[in-house]
Coordinates of C-alpha atoms in Angstrom, one line a residue:
M22 CA 8.9 26.6 -2.4
K23 CA 8.6 27.2 1.4
F24 CA 6.7 24.9 3.6
S25 CA 5.8 23.9 7.1
L26 CA 4.8 20.3 7.9
F27 CA 1.5 18.5 9.1
M28 CA 1.6 15.6 11.3
C29 CA -0.8 13.3 13.5
S30 CA 0.4 11.5 16.5
P31 CA 0.1 7.7 16.5
E32 CA -2.3 7.4 19.5
Y33 CA -4.7 5.2 17.7
Y34 CA -2.1 3.6 15.2
G35 CA -2.2 -0.2 14.6
I36 CA -2.6 -2.9 12.1
E37 CA -6.5 -3.2 12.0
Y38 CA -7.0 -4.3 8.4
E39 CA -4.9 -5.3 5.3
I40 CA -5.0 -2.9 2.3
N41 CA -1.5 -3.2 1.0
P42 CA 1.0 -6.1 0.8
W43 CA 2.9 -4.8 3.9
M44 CA 0.1 -5.2 6.3
S45 CA -0.7 -8.3 8.1
L46 CA -3.1 -8.8 11.0
Q47 CA -0.7 -11.4 12.2
R48 CA 2.1 -8.9 12.5
Q49 CA 0.9 -6.1 14.8
A50 CA 2.7 -2.8 15.5
D51 CA 4.1 -2.1 18.8
R52 CA 2.2 1.1 19.7
A53 CA 4.6 2.2 22.4
L54 CA 7.6 1.7 20.1
A55 CA 5.7 3.5 17.2
R56 CA 5.0 6.5 19.5
R57 CA 8.8 6.7 20.3
Q58 CA 9.7 6.5 16.6
W59 CA 7.2 9.3 15.7
E60 CA 8.4 11.4 18.5
A61 CA 12.0 11.0 17.3
L62 CA 10.9 12.2 13.9
Y63 CA 8.9 15.1 15.3
G64 CA 12.0 16.0 17.5
L65 CA 14.3 16.1 14.6
L66 CA 12.1 18.1 12.4
T67 CA 11.2 20.8 15.1
G68 CA 14.7 20.7 16.8
E69 CA 17.8 20.3 14.5
I70 CA 16.0 20.8 11.3
G71 CA 14.0 23.7 12.7
V72 CA 10.8 23.4 10.6
K73 CA 7.4 24.3 11.9
V74 CA 5.1 21.3 12.4
E75 CA 1.4 21.6 12.7
L76 CA -0.6 18.8 14.5
I77 CA -4.1 17.5 14.1
E78 CA -5.8 15.6 16.9
P79 CA -6.0 11.8 16.2
A80 CA -9.3 10.2 15.9
P81 CA -10.2 6.7 17.4
G82 CA -11.0 4.0 14.9
L83 CA -8.8 5.6 12.2
P84 CA -5.4 3.9 12.7
D85 CA -3.8 5.1 9.4
M86 CA -4.7 8.9 10.1
V87 CA -1.0 9.1 11.4
F88 CA -0.1 8.9 7.6
T89 CA -0.9 12.6 6.9
A90 CA 0.8 12.6 3.5
N91 CA -2.3 10.9 2.3
A92 CA -4.6 13.8 3.5
G93 CA -4.5 15.7 0.3
I94 CA -2.5 18.6 -1.3
A95 CA -2.0 21.9 0.6
L96 CA -0.7 24.8 -1.4
N97 CA -0.8 28.6 -0.9
G98 CA -3.8 28.4 1.5
D99 CA -5.9 26.0 -0.6
F100 CA -6.5 22.3 0.3
I101 CA -7.4 19.6 -2.2
S102 CA -8.9 16.8 -0.2
S103 CA -8.1 13.2 -1.0
N104 CA -10.7 10.6 -2.3
F105 CA -9.5 7.5 -0.6
R106 CA -9.8 4.3 -2.7
N107 CA -10.2 2.0 0.4
K108 CA -13.3 2.4 2.5
E109 CA -11.2 1.7 5.7
R110 CA -9.6 5.2 5.2
Q111 CA -12.4 7.3 3.8
D112 CA -13.5 8.6 7.2
E113 CA -10.2 10.3 7.6
S114 CA -11.1 12.9 5.0
R115 CA -13.8 14.7 7.1
H116 CA -11.3 15.2 10.0
F117 CA -8.6 16.6 7.6
K118 CA -11.0 18.9 5.9
D119 CA -12.3 20.1 9.3
W120 CA -8.8 20.9 10.4
F121 CA -7.8 22.8 7.2
K122 CA -11.1 24.7 7.1
K123 CA -10.5 25.9 10.8
K124 CA -7.1 27.1 9.7
G125 CA -8.6 29.3 7.0
Y126 CA -7.8 27.1 3.9
R127 CA -10.2 26.9 0.9
I128 CA -11.3 23.3 0.6
F129 CA -11.5 21.7 -2.9
E130 CA -12.8 18.2 -3.6
L131 CA -12.5 16.0 -6.7
P132 CA -15.6 14.2 -8.1
P133 CA -16.3 11.3 -5.9
H134 CA -15.5 8.7 -8.6
Q135 CA -11.9 10.0 -9.0
F136 CA -9.7 8.4 -6.5
F137 CA -6.8 10.5 -5.4
E138 CA -4.5 10.0 -2.3
G139 CA -2.9 13.3 -1.9
E140 CA 0.8 13.7 -1.4
G141 CA 1.3 10.0 -1.2
D142 CA 0.7 10.0 -5.0
L143 CA 1.7 13.6 -6.0
L144 CA 5.1 15.1 -5.4
F145 CA 6.4 18.5 -6.4
A146 CA 9.9 18.9 -8.1
G147 CA 10.5 22.5 -7.8
D148 CA 7.8 25.2 -7.8
T149 CA 6.1 24.5 -11.2
D150 CA 6.1 20.7 -11.9
A151 CA 4.5 17.8 -10.1
Y152 CA 4.7 14.1 -10.6
A153 CA 1.8 11.9 -9.8
G154 CA 1.4 8.1 -9.5
Y155 CA -1.6 6.2 -10.6
L156 CA -3.3 2.7 -11.1
I157 CA -2.8 1.2 -7.6
R158 CA -4.5 3.9 -5.3
S159 CA -5.0 7.1 -7.4
D160 CA -6.8 7.2 -10.8
V161 CA -5.0 8.8 -13.7
Y162 CA -8.1 10.8 -14.4
S163 CA -7.6 12.6 -11.3
H164 CA -4.3 14.0 -12.5
A165 CA -5.8 16.2 -15.1
A166 CA -8.3 17.6 -12.6
V167 CA -5.6 18.3 -10.1
A168 CA -3.4 19.9 -12.7
E169 CA -6.2 22.3 -13.7
M170 CA -6.8 23.0 -10.0
L171 CA -3.3 23.8 -9.3
D172 CA -2.5 25.4 -12.7
R173 CA 0.7 23.4 -12.8
R174 CA 2.1 20.6 -15.1
V175 CA 1.3 17.2 -13.5
V176 CA 3.3 14.4 -15.1
S177 CA 1.6 11.0 -14.7
L178 CA 3.7 7.9 -13.8
E179 CA 2.1 4.4 -13.9
L180 CA 3.0 2.2 -10.9
V181 CA 3.2 -1.6 -11.5
D182 CA 4.5 -3.2 -8.3
G183 CA 1.9 -3.5 -5.5
R184 CA 4.6 -3.3 -2.8
F185 CA 5.1 0.3 -4.0
Y186 CA 1.4 1.3 -4.0
H187 CA 2.1 5.1 -3.6
L188 CA 4.5 7.2 -5.6
D189 CA 6.2 8.4 -2.4
T190 CA 7.3 4.8 -1.6
C191 CA 9.5 4.6 -4.7
F192 CA 10.2 8.1 -5.9
C193 CA 11.7 11.2 -4.2
P194 CA 12.6 14.4 -6.1
L195 CA 15.5 16.2 -4.7
N196 CA 14.8 19.2 -6.8
E197 CA 13.6 19.8 -10.3
K198 CA 16.6 18.1 -11.8
S199 CA 17.5 15.3 -9.4
V200 CA 15.4 12.3 -8.2
V201 CA 15.9 9.1 -6.0
Y202 CA 13.7 6.3 -7.4
Y203 CA 13.2 2.6 -7.9
P204 CA 13.0 2.0 -11.7
T205 CA 11.2 -1.4 -11.5
A206 CA 8.3 0.1 -9.6
F207 CA 7.3 1.9 -12.8
D208 CA 6.1 0.7 -16.3
T209 CA 8.4 1.2 -19.3
Y210 CA 6.9 4.5 -20.4
A211 CA 7.0 6.0 -16.9
R212 CA 10.7 5.1 -16.7
Q213 CA 11.3 6.9 -20.0
V214 CA 9.5 10.0 -18.7
I215 CA 11.6 10.1 -15.6
E216 CA 14.8 9.7 -17.6
A217 CA 13.7 12.6 -19.8
N218 CA 12.7 14.9 -17.1
F219 CA 15.5 14.3 -14.6
P220 CA 19.0 14.6 -15.9
D221 CA 20.3 13.5 -12.5
R222 CA 18.9 10.2 -11.3
I223 CA 19.8 8.0 -8.3
E224 CA 18.5 4.5 -9.1
L225 CA 17.8 2.2 -6.0
T226 CA 18.4 -1.5 -6.0
E227 CA 15.4 -3.7 -4.9
E228 CA 17.2 -4.2 -1.5
E229 CA 17.3 -0.5 -1.0
A230 CA 13.8 0.2 -2.2
L231 CA 12.4 -2.5 0.2
Q232 CA 14.2 -0.5 3.0
F233 CA 11.8 2.3 2.1
V234 CA 14.7 4.8 1.7
A235 CA 12.8 6.6 -1.1
N236 CA 10.1 7.4 1.4
A237 CA 12.2 10.2 2.6
I238 CA 11.6 13.9 3.6
V239 CA 13.7 16.4 1.8
I240 CA 14.3 19.8 3.5
G241 CA 17.1 21.8 2.1
D242 CA 20.2 19.6 2.1
H243 CA 18.7 17.3 4.8
Y244 CA 17.4 13.8 3.7
I245 CA 15.4 12.1 6.3
Q246 CA 14.9 8.3 5.8
P247 CA 14.6 4.9 7.5
P248 CA 17.9 3.0 8.0
G249 CA 19.1 1.7 4.7
G250 CA 20.7 2.5 1.4
A251 CA 24.3 1.9 2.6
R252 CA 25.4 0.3 -0.5
Y253 CA 24.7 3.0 -3.0
L254 CA 22.2 5.7 -1.9
R255 CA 24.1 7.2 1.1
R256 CA 27.2 7.9 -0.9
A257 CA 25.2 9.3 -3.8
L258 CA 23.4 11.7 -1.6
Q259 CA 26.6 12.7 0.2
E260 CA 28.2 13.3 -3.2
R261 CA 25.4 15.8 -3.9
G262 CA 25.9 17.6 -0.6
F263 CA 23.1 16.1 1.4
E264 CA 23.2 15.2 5.1
V265 CA 21.4 11.9 5.6
H266 CA 19.4 11.3 8.7
E267 CA 18.4 7.7 9.5
L268 CA 15.4 7.2 11.9
E269 CA 14.0 3.8 12.9
M270 CA 10.6 3.3 11.2
S271 CA 10.0 -0.4 11.8
E272 CA 6.5 -0.2 13.4
F273 CA 5.2 2.1 10.5
M274 CA 6.8 0.0 7.8
K275 CA 4.5 -2.8 9.0
A276 CA 1.7 -0.8 7.6
G277 CA 3.6 0.3 4.4
G278 CA 4.8 3.7 5.5
A279 CA 7.9 5.5 6.6
T280 CA 9.3 9.0 7.3
K281 CA 7.6 10.7 4.3
C282 CA 4.2 9.0 4.9
L283 CA 4.1 10.7 8.3
V284 CA 4.2 14.3 7.0
L285 CA 2.2 16.5 4.7
K286 CA 3.8 19.6 3.3
L287 CA 1.9 22.8 3.9
A288 CA 3.5 24.5 0.9
E289 CA 3.8 28.1 -0.3
T290 CA 5.2 29.4 -3.5
S291 CA 6.3 32.8 -4.4
E292 CA 2.7 33.3 -5.7
G293 CA 1.7 33.5 -2.1
A294 CA -2.0 33.0 -1.1
S295 CA -3.3 34.9 -4.0
G296 CA -5.1 31.6 -5.1
S297 CA -3.2 28.8 -6.7
V298 CA -6.2 26.6 -7.1
R299 CA -8.6 27.7 -9.8
D300 CA -12.3 27.9 -9.2
W301 CA -13.1 25.3 -11.8
S302 CA -16.5 23.9 -12.4
L303 CA -15.8 20.3 -11.6
F304 CA -15.0 21.2 -8.1
R305 CA -16.9 22.4 -5.1
E306 CA -15.6 24.8 -2.7
K307 CA -16.9 24.1 0.8
T308 CA -18.1 26.9 2.9

């Protein structure tokens, strides 16, 4: 799967409400420092890593718009828009949809009663399979709909720890066979599903998971994460041939996000833009 990335600068970022256990109005983010941390990530991605990054203009009053992973799913010229569970984030969707529409994407939406928070809760492992978290932010019912739209297998995984409210906070596929994850964030059945589908698993300790090291961007053999994982993860990744890049993400972790939350993959498979999303009766294509 080839991809470029989609980001939003943190011009209006801040802790303005509390919608996950990490957020506290009493612990504000330093906006200037957040800006430097975001620019360091952008610089690494566009410089040393050499990946194309598309930018959306930030909108005032939407402090979490910087977390573009939650915008939706972008695949082969189609964009499945998120249905945010929390009203504080719902206005982000129109900005994201407008941007993708202007870029020529076909826009698809889920029924309003099905919450779905994009790549925050759905991650691809290879070209054909995707894994999706549910219960805390996204609804499990949305997974069947997204699977039909993408014409791909979507494997549902129940999240049970509110600190890891999105799948991408505790689960990071390296490829179709290998994964970094924190087992305790999942219910028993989900752990069994992960064990059955990934023969190579790197299990994080609670200390490592709370460092947000699973909230990582994987590009080729590059693994981009916040500082952490020194005890087990770093060695495990290096044994598998990965180069680990650590970037300070302290200001974004105050809102419950890190490197992965700041990017959305604009993915393209070998199918190209021939239409990966099915025209299915439940979904409305915006014109």
